[in-house]
Amino acid sequence: MKNPRAKHNFVSRTCSITGVGSYVPERILTNADLEKMVETTDEWITTRTGIKERRIAAADEFTSDLAAKAAQRAMEMAGITADQIDLIIVASITPDMPFPNTACLVQQKIGARRVPAFDIEAACSGFLYALEVGQNFIASRAYETVLVIGAEKLSSITNWKDRNTCVLFGDGAGAAILQNRANSHGLLTTALGADGGKADLLSMPGGGSRCPASAQTVLDGLHFLRMDGKETFKNAVQAMCSAANEVLERCEIDITKIKCVIPHQANQRIISAVGERLNCTPEQVFVNLHKYGNTSAASVAIALDEAVRSGKVQHGDLILIVAFGAGLTWGAAIIEW
Ligand code: UT7
């Protein structure tokens, strides 16, 4: 196994993940519940997506609240307190508000010091983008302890009358503490990509500078997430496979050596297609989509936390994380746990 960090002199320090944590809201919305809201069936949702239920945040529970709870759990596992955090990065497409950023709100909620805090918006790939940014701050010695979070309240931008999208998404958050640990395991490599030429496939057009919020934009439903499902599906499989292969090749690791593949949890058919093309066994691939649906930036972060806490991943195991989302954006990472 090759350590690609060795190629880059400036990336001189290992970035270890010393703690992970996640949080999902209490309320469960089942496929049976959705049958009463739109013209759909449990059978359609299960066979076309693999999703059985998803979590929905309370009206007074915001993305920053979910993020702060996930962060607390990650800090507990890492054995640190909030005053040890040097930088906070939140990945989300459903910030509490356009500004200030959600990372600042999380800083206040967890009682961190007045450390830098910013958001990254790369949709479902957001957690991987945040990991790479955080890793580079550790490697460059700018900061010692970085809190990285993927958090979403997608229920706030879901059109509950559109059966094409409302059955797919859920709310939740996942977090990781990044630190340098001498002679320890950590992130081996990350690969990110984007294609703005396909921005229209998956978007929320209203509320920005192009379509500022107005009575008309609300009437036109521009503040809801919209997606061309079929085209997104095709692009997801292709981009996730090529990102995964890129990091495997870079580290000269054969897929059989990966203990746990953590794909973005959008659709069981996408996960299966990616798994087959990468020649993974079903046992290698971590799936929790049936419980939470697609939680965008939180998806792989929650899955990583569950894989670690369930014992699926043990010290020394290799993990491959791969994600895809609006932008289009995609990314993959290999972690030696
Ligand atoms: O996280 C970012 C990445 N996101 C993704 O990767 C999502 C990618 N896309 C997908 O997962 C799938 O394309 C969907 C699950 C969204 C849709 O599955 P599909 O197999 O591509 O279905 P479709 O859009 O082609 O729709 C097939 C039929 C349509 O009816 P007609 O036109 O054939 O009569 C839809 O109207 O299924 C209908 N349909 C539904 N029927 C019952 C769509 N949604 C539903 C529904 N219940 N909820």
PDB file of C-alpha atoms in Angstrom, residues 122 124-129 132 189-194 239-244 246-247 262-264 300 320-325 328-334:
ATOM      1  CA  ALA A 122     -21.088  20.994  -2.082  1.00  0.00           C
ATOM      2  CA  CYS A 124     -24.168  15.505  -0.965  1.00  0.00           C
ATOM      3  CA  SER A 125     -20.383  15.617  -1.451  1.00  0.00           C
ATOM      4  CA  GLY A 126     -20.071  18.340   1.179  1.00  0.00           C
ATOM      5  CA  PHE A 127     -18.685  16.184   3.974  1.00  0.00           C
ATOM      6  CA  LEU A 128     -15.890  14.891   1.724  1.00  0.00           C
ATOM      7  CA  TYR A 129     -15.095  18.449   0.586  1.00  0.00           C
ATOM      8  CA  GLU A 132     -10.233  17.513   2.453  1.00  0.00           C
ATOM      9  CA  THR A 189      -6.023  10.501   0.335  1.00  0.00           C
ATOM     10  CA  THR A 190      -9.041  12.387  -0.990  1.00  0.00           C
ATOM     11  CA  ALA A 191     -10.126  13.147  -4.571  1.00  0.00           C
ATOM     12  CA  LEU A 192     -12.755  15.744  -5.404  1.00  0.00           C
ATOM     13  CA  GLY A 193     -14.417  16.837  -8.631  1.00  0.00           C
ATOM     14  CA  ALA A 194     -17.218  18.982 -10.026  1.00  0.00           C
ATOM     15  CA  ALA A 239     -18.806   9.772 -11.050  1.00  0.00           C
ATOM     16  CA  MET A 240     -18.762   7.666  -7.879  1.00  0.00           C
ATOM     17  CA  CYS A 241     -17.026   4.774  -9.661  1.00  0.00           C
ATOM     18  CA  SER A 242     -14.387   6.982 -11.217  1.00  0.00           C
ATOM     19  CA  ALA A 243     -13.699   8.881  -7.942  1.00  0.00           C
ATOM     20  CA  ALA A 244     -13.411   5.588  -6.042  1.00  0.00           C
ATOM     21  CA  GLU A 246      -8.932   7.300  -8.554  1.00  0.00           C
ATOM     22  CA  VAL A 247      -8.237   7.060  -4.813  1.00  0.00           C
ATOM     23  CA  ILE A 262     -19.287   3.888   2.583  1.00  0.00           C
ATOM     24  CA  PRO A 263     -21.199   5.249  -0.416  1.00  0.00           C
ATOM     25  CA  HIS A 264     -23.494   8.271  -0.409  1.00  0.00           C
ATOM     26  CA  VAL A 300     -21.641   9.547   4.594  1.00  0.00           C
ATOM     27  CA  LEU A 320     -13.427   3.921   1.202  1.00  0.00           C
ATOM     28  CA  ILE A 321     -15.921   6.809   1.295  1.00  0.00           C
ATOM     29  CA  VAL A 322     -17.482   7.938  -1.969  1.00  0.00           C
ATOM     30  CA  ALA A 323     -20.130  10.591  -2.584  1.00  0.00           C
ATOM     31  CA  PHE A 324     -21.956  12.455  -5.332  1.00  0.00           C
ATOM     32  CA  GLY A 325     -24.355  15.399  -5.381  1.00  0.00           C
ATOM     33  CA  LEU A 328     -22.513  18.390  -9.891  1.00  0.00           C
ATOM     34  CA  THR A 329     -19.948  17.493  -7.257  1.00  0.00           C
ATOM     35  CA  TRP A 330     -18.307  14.236  -6.260  1.00  0.00           C
ATOM     36  CA  GLY A 331     -15.491  12.904  -4.148  1.00  0.00           C
ATOM     37  CA  ALA A 332     -13.843   9.887  -2.569  1.00  0.00           C
ATOM     38  CA  ALA A 333     -11.493   9.278   0.347  1.00  0.00           C
ATOM     39  CA  ILE A 334      -9.518   6.386   1.770  1.00  0.00           C
TER      40      ILE A 334
END
